[in-house]
Amino acid sequence: MLRRSLSRLCAGEEKRVGTRTVLVGHRPVADTEAYVAQKFCDNRIVSSKYTLWNFLPKNLFEQFRRIANFYFLIIFLVQVIVDTPTSPVTSGLPLFFVITVTAIKQGYEDWLRHRADNEVNKSNVFVVENAKQVRKESEKIKVGDIVEVKADETFPCDLIFLASSSTDGTCYVTTASLDGESNFKTHYAVRDTTVLCTDEAIDTLTATIECEQPQPDLYKFVGRIIIYGSNQEPVARSLGPENLLLKGATLKNTKKIYGVAVYTGMETKMALNYQGKSQKRSAVEKNLFFRSINAFLIVYLCILLGKATVCTTLKYVWQSNPFNDEPWYNEKTKKERDTFKVLRMFTDFLSFMVLFNFIIPVSMYVTVEMQKFLGSFFISWDKEMYDEEIQEGALVNTSDLNEELGQVEYVFTDKTGTLTENSMEFIECCIDGHKYKDCMAEVDGFSQPDGPLKYYGKAEKSREELFLRALCLCHTVQIKEADQVDGLVAHPERKYTYISSSPDEIALVKGAEKYGFTFLGLENNFMKIRNQKNETEMYQLLHVLNFDPVRRRMSVIVRSSTGKLLLFCKGADSSIFPRVQQEEIQQTKVHVDRNAMDGYRTLCVAFKELTEKEYDKIDRQLNEAKMALQDREEKMAKVFDDTEADMHLIGATAVEDRLQEQLAETIEALHAAGMKVWVLTGDKMETAKSTCYACRLFQTSTELLELTARTVGESDRKEDRLHELLLEYHKKLIQDLPKARGGLKSWTLSQEYGLIIDGSTLSLILNPSQDCGSSNYKSIFLQICLKCTAVLCCRMAPLQKAQIVRMVKNTKGSPITLSIGDGANDVSMILEAHVGIGIKGKEGRQASRNSDYAVPKFKHLRKLLLAHGHLYYVRIAHLVQYFFYKNLCFILPQFLYQFFCGFSQQPLYDAAYLTMYNICFTSLPILAYSLLEQHISIDTLTSDPQLYMKVSDNAMLQWRPFLYWTFLGAFEGLVFFFGVYFLFQNSSLEDNGKVFGNWTFGTIVFTVLVFTVTLKLALDTRFWTWMNHFVIWGSLAFYVFFSFFWGGVIWPFLKQQRMYFVFAHMLTSVSTWLAIILLIFISLFPEILLIVLKNIKEKNHQAGPFDLPVLVSYKRIENGYVKAEDAVTNLAERYPLRIP
């Protein structure tokens, strides 16, 4: 019976899939109402990854999924199983070190998450039970509990707002911890429960809530509350986002509120957002590990296999002589003679693999991780990227992308709030074709005719007042006392300030105030305004048709004190003009177009007078749509569309959004660095084009190609016309382009081209009709875009922004893309790009919350890319190449030694040296280098953007630099071994005739090795700090100290092992000292010679003092701003490359 009585209120709701029913206060409804108890999760927040019991197995499983760790595990097992020449400790200890360091780092991070979870879960809350407040821990809240929250407390779970200490049933919250917005948001209680503002009263409420299942969107919520009264029909009210108080938000300027828990624990929107945020994987890391490093690893793995194969083969060639195979002093046992020869060959092969396996740099992976993690702090600490206005600096959300900042080729940017300040100022307005600027007096306003009018003068007084009333009423602005709002300064002439989520609305309300109509606030659903005669007018607010990016307009329905029903609507001209009388458009359109050409943001204002019958129909349809649990948004959109029809145009407004400081210089620097900048905006074309000229994205000489509704047309032949334009532009840009000399494509055309496209035309290109024969629209369009120096996409929906980014990202060569924006409508393109940058702007913090990096202003992008990105890429590329180089230097003498020991698998180095080479002796200098090195000063990098091109296209991880490092390692390895070998031609290196043994031989080689690879890094260092000095000279000192320690000089109990006194005894020989110094010099001589020649060349050319270490760029440059040949020549003269 009750369900039937509600059917009229809940029309079309027979199917309730994906909803939940909550009993408010756990009080059951009438017996006739069937209710099946549902199970909900508790209110515990779990952000941790591990528990005490699963940490070890889960962490080990995740770490051994990495191919390098798994490889060394196999090597370790081989050493344990097979009789290998080196101890299992030599590979087991480095592997244990890497696994342990990573596990400690991940365990510590997870412990911090556990601690943060406990702080939240154990916090005290008050729950109303039996008309009394009961103190509970937050984790014990259940769905259906009525919770009391007091001022400045955070909401412990997602609550439906029932009542507050305010008589009008409102409260103010801040959601800074959710989306970063610090402004107050107003939330509303259900009007039937606003009076229940005490513990006793709220405990009498009997109601059920039906709402959607948990989903992560912070700004969407669909539900309804059914209130049961004694001897009364149940009352159903709709619930939306304005009734939902989110976990993590903070109550402000309200003494207390009551709310019922609907989502708890891991089902709250805050928890779902943290769960759903996926971490991007660096494209450079993919290059690093899946392209460059994997390719390099394959080469070194082939070298390893080749060495093992050669040594195994030559061992059996050597042993083919019976004397060599079984000398008289080392006869084989019967078991050794009976062993199958193939099996012996296989075990020998494995033994050689183990002996040479240190050529694979396992410790490189942990060093790269530490470099990424520690390096990200330098961006956050950069004082030049700190903004005094908002008291914030740069923020790093993802440290895995640091080096990718140095490889960006395409920059996609929003306009409003990103290129502009998003600080709106009302400039002028137009009423019935008349322009109003400056202050309008009560009697004779300052007006100017605008456009081809038949008469001059001004609009009728009634039309002026109607327009200004529309500005005062059609908005969602709130008024607060100035001293109650943090960070906002009130107007000096008034004791209040305006608060809104949109700066546009505040500018319009202030504009109306300038002309004599002042908005005084909203009280008990009545909007108060003061007119030019200083009289207060009251309007009952009946409905708000909220703004959304699809409709691009908003409306209010109000009732005046005389009973007149009015609908006021404001929005973009493209969404208003089709909905008003066509004869009213022209006189306003001229004004709108002129303002857009001047770079102003324009909005059109319209109204409609409603009859009681029309309003009753609209009211019924809106209430039915609001009550829907399924497809509520679609149903609401249809009602909005039907309501906002057949309106009358009143006029338009012009609001100025100033360009951000240093915007033009930043865009010019990005262009000079070889990046292409695309502007993706929802603004109209004229406004966006004016902004592009102002910020020098378009030059005066740039020829603009348009693919817009104006050039394509609105006829049935628009797809044919689009095809014609695409072919015409394609012919102009691609087919008629003269070929560059020498087969190298020119990076700039003799004529620069810019492309402008709007959202409707883009839809035709990306989604052509089935009967259209031009399925290659997208391919032709993409070729045109890539040939243009700049692209402007206007009237873009958020999804279209992401489509554009995806289209470019997936082109041939997979160019690195970067998206930057400040609002929620930019999140899709920020997530789509390789690198997402959020601006900490005035449209909330959704963009910065979903980005990889957040900066206060667009100008900070210059330093982030040109300095930080450039340096991080050079550092990590040098780190990777250096690891391969030093390991080749390390293992090549071991390979050569086998030729002189009968391929017996005798190790050249002691097990302690094998183990600690990568862990202790050579690890810290390269880590410090990869964090602190500045091969070119930051000031030079930011002032000369063309330097960015020298590292583009993964220039430092190409084959030629890799082969240079490899040959350098091979050369130095040969010098180490044969230099010491020739020293040992005279085996008596002491005055008393004593000879040195094989361990002394290996120790001399190892000493030369450690000093050479460390001093090589010192030669490469251009930016010295105390940290570099400490780790470089400290590592060498530690090696000497450890060798004395290991030799038993400092720690005598070690005298039983084979290295006893070897190092100390070795240093007693003058010949050894001379040999070590000479071999270090010979090894580094090519590097020293290159540095001397470079300095001589720099002095002759008066060039800068810095250069890139071992860098050659092979970027095929297309469509930029200087010719490739000229760019490379100029850069080579100013900053010569060291070419191997």
XYZ file of C-alpha atoms in Angstrom, residues 100-616:
517
model
C 66.500 -5.420 1.734
C 66.806 -1.725 0.844
C 63.700 -1.883 -1.327
C 61.794 -3.839 1.318
C 62.778 -1.381 4.054
C 61.704 1.573 1.894
C 58.360 -0.023 1.031
C 57.861 -1.262 4.577
C 58.533 2.187 6.032
C 56.115 3.812 3.596
C 53.490 1.229 4.499
C 54.115 1.752 8.217
C 53.411 5.457 7.715
C 50.166 4.528 5.995
C 49.246 2.219 8.912
C 49.952 5.026 11.368
C 47.861 7.509 9.401
C 45.020 4.963 9.166
C 45.063 4.422 12.931
C 44.913 8.147 13.614
C 41.745 8.338 11.560
C 40.197 5.063 12.680
C 40.792 5.662 16.403
C 39.571 9.263 16.473
C 36.536 10.002 18.661
C 33.102 10.757 17.220
C 29.659 11.245 18.741
C 26.758 9.036 17.677
C 23.163 9.706 18.735
C 21.646 6.603 20.342
C 18.431 6.656 22.413
C 18.397 10.454 22.374
C 21.874 10.582 23.929
C 25.333 11.219 22.592
C 27.605 8.194 22.720
C 31.367 8.560 22.213
C 32.763 5.994 19.780
C 35.863 5.371 17.755
C 35.451 6.379 14.152
C 36.006 2.832 12.865
C 32.912 1.643 14.792
C 30.448 3.834 12.898
C 27.907 1.784 10.962
C 25.756 2.693 8.000
C 22.540 4.172 9.427
C 24.124 5.746 12.518
C 23.154 9.355 13.225
C 26.408 11.275 13.783
C 26.895 14.700 15.322
C 29.757 16.800 13.973
C 30.814 20.113 15.501
C 32.479 23.182 14.002
C 35.988 22.703 12.560
C 35.702 18.900 12.787
C 36.049 16.661 9.759
C 33.253 14.355 8.734
C 34.126 10.755 9.708
C 32.209 9.191 6.822
C 29.850 10.210 4.009
C 26.737 11.659 5.663
C 23.317 12.731 4.467
C 22.773 16.161 6.005
C 19.665 16.088 8.243
C 19.768 19.203 10.430
C 22.079 21.910 11.739
C 22.261 24.617 14.350
C 21.196 27.084 11.633
C 17.458 27.599 11.425
C 17.494 27.555 7.622
C 19.065 24.075 7.567
C 22.322 25.096 5.888
C 25.950 24.519 6.742
C 29.284 25.528 5.261
C 32.097 23.122 4.528
C 35.544 23.214 2.980
C 36.788 20.329 0.848
C 40.468 21.288 0.713
C 41.590 17.756 1.636
C 39.465 16.300 -1.155
C 39.837 18.633 -4.118
C 41.981 21.440 -2.721
C 39.221 24.062 -2.875
C 39.506 26.346 0.121
C 36.325 28.343 -0.487
C 33.201 27.585 1.531
C 30.553 25.384 -0.015
C 26.944 25.563 1.121
C 25.079 22.334 1.828
C 21.388 21.983 2.525
C 19.429 19.708 4.822
C 16.187 18.092 3.686
C 13.542 20.689 4.470
C 11.406 18.215 6.457
C 14.236 17.477 8.911
C 15.683 20.957 9.453
C 13.718 21.412 12.698
C 15.224 18.279 14.267
C 18.224 20.136 15.657
C 18.543 18.477 19.095
C 19.513 14.980 20.185
C 15.973 14.246 21.363
C 14.331 15.561 18.218
C 16.639 13.795 15.756
C 16.130 10.521 17.619
C 12.409 10.619 16.773
C 13.059 10.552 13.026
C 11.815 7.463 11.197
C 13.013 7.382 7.610
C 14.729 5.316 4.971
C 17.253 6.467 2.410
C 17.516 4.905 -1.023
C 20.634 5.871 -2.926
C 23.098 4.666 -5.506
C 25.884 2.278 -4.648
C 29.256 3.896 -3.848
C 31.063 5.517 -6.762
C 34.131 7.790 -6.757
C 32.795 10.957 -8.412
C 32.960 13.651 -5.720
C 30.408 15.841 -7.426
C 27.629 13.361 -8.170
C 25.130 11.731 -5.869
C 21.662 10.341 -6.543
C 19.230 9.328 -3.826
C 15.973 10.007 -2.030
C 14.777 9.993 1.559
C 11.354 8.674 2.545
C 10.140 10.150 5.831
C 7.457 8.297 7.806
C 5.256 10.316 10.148
C 2.627 9.083 12.579
C -0.729 8.710 10.868
C 0.582 10.478 7.783
C 1.447 9.498 4.276
C 5.189 8.983 3.825
C 6.959 11.924 2.239
C 9.688 11.399 -0.364
C 12.365 14.006 -1.011
C 15.169 13.920 -3.538
C 18.792 13.899 -2.460
C 21.682 15.276 -4.469
C 25.316 16.341 -4.007
C 24.169 19.397 -2.032
C 22.777 17.053 0.675
C 25.872 14.848 0.952
C 28.693 15.700 3.369
C 31.863 13.935 2.297
C 34.382 12.221 4.550
C 37.468 14.408 4.843
C 35.584 17.695 4.410
C 35.548 20.135 7.343
C 32.554 21.861 8.919
C 32.935 25.654 9.042
C 30.911 28.546 10.511
C 28.246 26.163 11.798
C 28.091 25.102 15.446
C 26.990 21.541 14.760
C 25.183 19.325 12.276
C 23.444 15.952 12.355
C 23.879 13.502 9.541
C 23.183 9.849 8.836
C 25.996 7.610 7.590
C 25.346 6.265 4.085
C 28.862 5.301 2.943
C 31.526 4.146 5.399
C 35.140 3.051 5.377
C 36.502 1.988 2.033
C 33.183 2.796 0.359
C 33.422 6.535 1.024
C 34.086 8.730 -1.985
C 37.441 9.805 -0.557
C 38.628 6.190 -0.243
C 37.323 5.273 -3.689
C 39.233 8.192 -5.194
C 42.498 7.062 -3.639
C 41.873 3.487 -4.758
C 40.984 4.474 -8.292
C 43.893 6.805 -8.950
C 46.205 4.859 -11.200
C 49.894 5.655 -11.318
C 51.277 6.424 -14.722
C 54.342 4.588 -15.895
C 56.996 6.827 -17.333
C 57.376 6.617 -21.080
C 61.041 7.380 -20.573
C 61.136 4.577 -18.008
C 59.639 2.352 -20.673
C 62.357 3.577 -22.998
C 64.824 3.094 -20.192
C 63.829 -0.409 -19.193
C 61.937 -1.750 -22.194
C 63.870 -0.134 -25.005
C 67.218 1.368 -24.136
C 68.171 -0.557 -21.003
C 66.676 -3.783 -22.277
C 68.615 -3.379 -25.496
C 71.777 -2.598 -23.541
C 71.139 -5.543 -21.218
C 70.707 -7.848 -24.189
C 74.060 -6.679 -25.577
C 75.790 -7.269 -22.244
C 73.994 -10.584 -21.808
C 75.331 -11.607 -25.223
C 78.805 -10.497 -24.096
C 78.365 -12.595 -20.942
C 77.231 -15.653 -22.911
C 80.038 -15.097 -25.409
C 82.656 -14.932 -22.666
C 81.312 -18.071 -20.989
C 81.156 -19.923 -24.321
C 84.680 -18.875 -25.365
C 86.168 -19.833 -22.007
C 84.328 -23.171 -21.918
C 85.435 -24.016 -25.455
C 89.041 -22.966 -24.927
C 89.169 -24.872 -21.638
C 88.482 -28.127 -23.445
C 90.854 -27.172 -26.261
C 93.490 -26.579 -23.594
C 92.659 -29.864 -21.889
C 92.884 -31.799 -25.149
C 96.589 -32.054 -24.284
C 96.719 -34.863 -21.664
C 99.437 -33.081 -19.729
C 97.234 -30.008 -19.349
C 94.130 -32.070 -18.589
C 95.691 -34.267 -15.914
C 99.146 -33.104 -14.778
C 101.155 -35.360 -12.546
C 100.557 -33.178 -9.504
C 96.758 -33.090 -9.902
C 95.459 -36.466 -11.010
C 91.701 -36.900 -11.406
C 89.644 -39.124 -9.182
C 87.701 -42.066 -10.618
C 84.430 -40.139 -10.179
C 85.792 -37.213 -12.223
C 86.924 -39.532 -15.002
C 83.533 -41.277 -15.152
C 81.530 -38.023 -15.272
C 79.673 -37.513 -18.534
C 81.652 -34.991 -20.602
C 78.591 -32.986 -21.767
C 77.460 -32.603 -18.183
C 80.948 -31.413 -17.210
C 80.902 -28.919 -20.070
C 77.483 -27.629 -18.950
C 78.585 -27.198 -15.328
C 81.761 -25.479 -16.518
C 79.634 -23.160 -18.668
C 77.470 -22.312 -15.641
C 80.582 -21.719 -13.568
C 81.925 -19.233 -16.104
C 78.492 -17.549 -16.208
C 78.677 -17.125 -12.440
C 82.259 -15.860 -12.644
C 81.355 -13.150 -15.213
C 77.787 -12.390 -14.069
C 78.814 -9.086 -12.446
C 78.771 -7.514 -15.888
C 74.971 -7.241 -15.382
C 74.381 -4.209 -13.087
C 71.720 -5.320 -10.623
C 72.375 -2.420 -8.236
C 71.540 0.033 -11.025
C 67.826 -0.545 -10.464
C 67.848 0.410 -6.801
C 70.047 3.433 -7.570
C 67.591 4.586 -10.245
C 64.702 4.275 -7.777
C 66.576 6.261 -5.141
C 67.504 8.911 -7.707
C 63.878 9.320 -8.790
C 62.563 9.481 -5.232
C 65.201 11.853 -3.824
C 65.367 13.939 -6.992
C 61.670 14.836 -6.794
C 62.328 16.845 -3.617
C 64.442 19.348 -5.550
C 61.371 20.392 -7.550
C 59.335 20.897 -4.378
C 62.202 22.846 -2.777
C 62.650 25.219 -5.736
C 62.086 28.709 -4.323
C 61.656 30.236 -7.784
C 58.536 28.081 -8.244
C 56.995 29.335 -5.007
C 54.042 31.697 -5.330
C 53.641 34.325 -2.626
C 49.988 34.941 -3.444
C 48.761 31.446 -2.615
C 51.701 30.671 -0.293
C 52.440 27.419 -2.122
C 55.149 25.996 -4.325
C 55.451 23.151 -6.800
C 54.114 19.738 -5.850
C 55.316 16.336 -7.080
C 52.657 13.629 -7.065
C 54.608 11.112 -9.178
C 58.398 10.942 -8.928
C 58.676 8.333 -11.699
C 58.313 10.981 -14.419
C 61.168 13.377 -13.574
C 63.332 12.566 -16.585
C 60.296 12.538 -18.884
C 60.030 16.291 -18.319
C 63.161 16.557 -20.463
C 61.613 14.767 -23.439
C 58.340 16.659 -24.052
C 57.447 17.361 -27.679
C 53.809 18.493 -27.447
C 52.237 20.765 -24.817
C 48.429 20.832 -24.575
C 47.106 23.682 -22.481
C 43.767 24.963 -21.296
C 43.111 28.705 -21.667
C 41.008 30.043 -18.811
C 42.897 29.893 -15.533
C 45.952 28.392 -17.207
C 47.013 30.993 -19.757
C 44.858 33.599 -18.036
C 44.608 34.639 -14.385
C 40.991 33.514 -13.957
C 40.604 36.797 -12.081
C 37.519 38.262 -13.661
C 36.704 41.945 -13.961
C 33.411 43.214 -15.338
C 34.216 45.475 -18.311
C 30.947 46.313 -20.062
C 27.572 44.996 -21.028
C 25.143 45.252 -23.894
C 21.371 45.693 -23.480
C 19.291 45.418 -26.653
C 22.347 46.300 -28.744
C 23.451 49.303 -26.637
C 26.825 49.260 -24.972
C 27.064 50.283 -21.313
C 30.476 51.057 -19.964
C 31.668 52.655 -16.730
C 28.969 53.708 -14.270
C 25.365 54.132 -15.335
C 23.482 56.880 -13.560
C 19.935 56.320 -12.415
C 18.473 58.700 -14.978
C 20.764 58.965 -17.955
C 23.096 56.023 -18.242
C 26.327 56.224 -20.191
C 25.389 54.258 -23.271
C 26.733 53.931 -26.773
C 25.050 52.354 -29.785
C 26.804 49.228 -30.968
C 26.347 47.730 -34.401
C 24.223 48.731 -37.391
C 21.325 50.266 -35.465
C 18.628 52.463 -36.953
C 18.661 54.731 -33.930
C 20.988 55.996 -31.257
C 20.426 56.282 -27.541
C 19.960 53.666 -24.910
C 17.691 50.795 -24.024
C 14.407 51.335 -22.291
C 14.607 51.813 -18.557
C 12.558 48.666 -17.910
C 14.939 46.606 -20.068
C 17.962 47.961 -18.215
C 16.439 47.038 -14.882
C 15.370 43.614 -16.140
C 18.934 42.904 -17.313
C 20.471 43.996 -14.006
C 17.934 41.963 -12.028
C 18.908 38.960 -14.122
C 22.570 39.482 -13.164
C 21.598 39.769 -9.492
C 19.393 36.680 -9.465
C 20.873 34.166 -11.947
C 23.847 32.815 -10.026
C 24.903 30.655 -7.065
C 26.874 33.333 -5.210
C 26.822 33.265 -1.403
C 27.390 36.188 0.958
C 29.517 35.886 4.072
C 30.765 38.369 6.596
C 34.272 39.412 5.628
C 35.917 38.518 8.930
C 34.544 34.984 8.763
C 36.156 34.051 5.472
C 39.793 33.049 5.473
C 41.973 34.595 2.837
C 39.317 36.903 1.362
C 39.361 40.658 1.711
C 36.053 42.436 1.733
C 35.194 45.476 -0.311
C 36.231 48.482 1.774
C 32.748 49.985 1.506
C 30.820 46.916 2.638
C 30.972 44.481 5.517
C 30.517 41.342 3.447
C 32.139 39.556 0.568
C 30.914 37.329 -2.233
C 31.770 33.634 -2.350
C 31.346 31.395 -5.377
C 33.030 28.436 -7.012
C 33.230 30.478 -10.239
C 35.002 33.865 -10.491
C 32.717 34.759 -13.449
C 29.654 34.858 -11.241
C 31.261 37.168 -8.689
C 32.369 39.512 -11.494
C 28.823 39.697 -12.868
C 27.273 40.340 -9.458
C 29.839 43.082 -8.844
C 29.085 44.467 -12.308
C 25.392 44.718 -11.455
C 26.352 46.425 -8.201
C 28.367 48.961 -10.163
C 25.215 49.857 -12.110
C 23.061 50.215 -8.999
C 21.632 46.742 -8.319
C 23.141 44.990 -5.287
C 22.670 41.360 -4.313
C 22.057 41.171 -0.556
C 22.004 37.422 -0.076
C 19.721 34.400 0.193
C 17.610 33.879 3.290
C 14.921 31.210 3.751
C 14.829 30.629 -0.009
C 14.276 34.318 -0.730
C 16.846 36.291 -2.720
C 17.175 39.924 -1.667
C 18.416 42.693 -3.956
C 18.662 46.447 -3.549
C 17.693 48.456 -6.623
C 18.825 51.843 -7.880
C 16.210 53.567 -5.737
C 17.714 51.927 -2.640
C 14.614 49.763 -2.263
C 14.866 46.105 -1.226
C 13.246 43.595 -3.555
C 12.446 40.011 -2.546
C 12.311 37.070 -4.948
C 11.420 33.545 -3.950
C 13.953 31.100 -5.376
C 11.933 28.177 -6.724
C 14.461 26.201 -8.772
C 18.097 26.397 -9.839
C 18.964 24.731 -13.140
C 22.660 24.259 -12.461
C 25.431 24.950 -14.936
C 27.162 22.012 -16.607
C 29.816 21.837 -19.360
C 27.457 20.181 -21.827
C 24.609 22.745 -21.620
C 27.051 25.626 -21.048
C 24.339 27.669 -19.325
C 22.464 27.959 -16.032
C 19.002 29.214 -15.088
C 16.907 30.154 -12.076
C 13.144 30.261 -11.668
C 11.966 32.944 -9.228
C 8.690 34.444 -8.079
C 8.548 38.193 -7.538
C 6.695 39.918 -4.699
C 3.880 40.655 -7.158
C 3.522 36.937 -7.934
C 5.122 37.097 -11.384
C 7.050 33.923 -12.362
C 10.321 34.543 -14.196
C 13.032 32.322 -15.642
C 16.450 33.954 -16.031
C 19.158 32.197 -18.021
C 22.785 33.053 -18.725
C 25.329 31.135 -20.776
C 27.568 30.983 -23.813
C 26.214 32.571 -26.973
C 26.304 29.212 -28.766
C 23.918 27.758 -26.192
C 21.658 30.821 -25.773
C 21.141 32.023 -29.370
C 19.342 28.850 -30.584
C 16.874 29.221 -27.668
C 15.760 32.830 -28.146
C 13.735 34.682 -30.773
C 15.879 34.854 -33.893
C 15.043 38.491 -34.661
C 16.591 39.500 -31.323
C 19.994 37.973 -32.007
C 21.709 40.222 -34.542
C 22.012 43.425 -32.546
C 23.540 41.537 -29.594
C 25.674 39.224 -31.738
C 27.633 42.163 -33.151
C 28.494 43.237 -29.630
C 29.439 39.693 -28.555
C 31.716 39.173 -31.568
C 33.447 42.511 -31.025
C 34.082 41.729 -27.359
C 35.416 38.311 -28.277
C 37.830 39.888 -30.751
C 39.068 42.087 -27.908
C 39.765 38.961 -25.860
C 36.888 39.309 -23.379
C 34.819 36.431 -22.033
C 31.209 36.889 -23.079
C 27.935 35.600 -21.666
C 24.447 36.153 -23.002
C 21.448 36.792 -20.757
C 17.866 35.780 -21.564
C 14.569 35.517 -19.728
C 11.109 34.050 -20.026
C 7.897 34.799 -18.161
C 6.041 31.694 -17.032
C 2.352 31.157 -16.376
C 1.225 29.251 -13.310
C 0.228 26.334 -15.505
C 3.642 26.227 -17.198
C 5.414 26.455 -13.870
C 3.321 23.663 -12.332
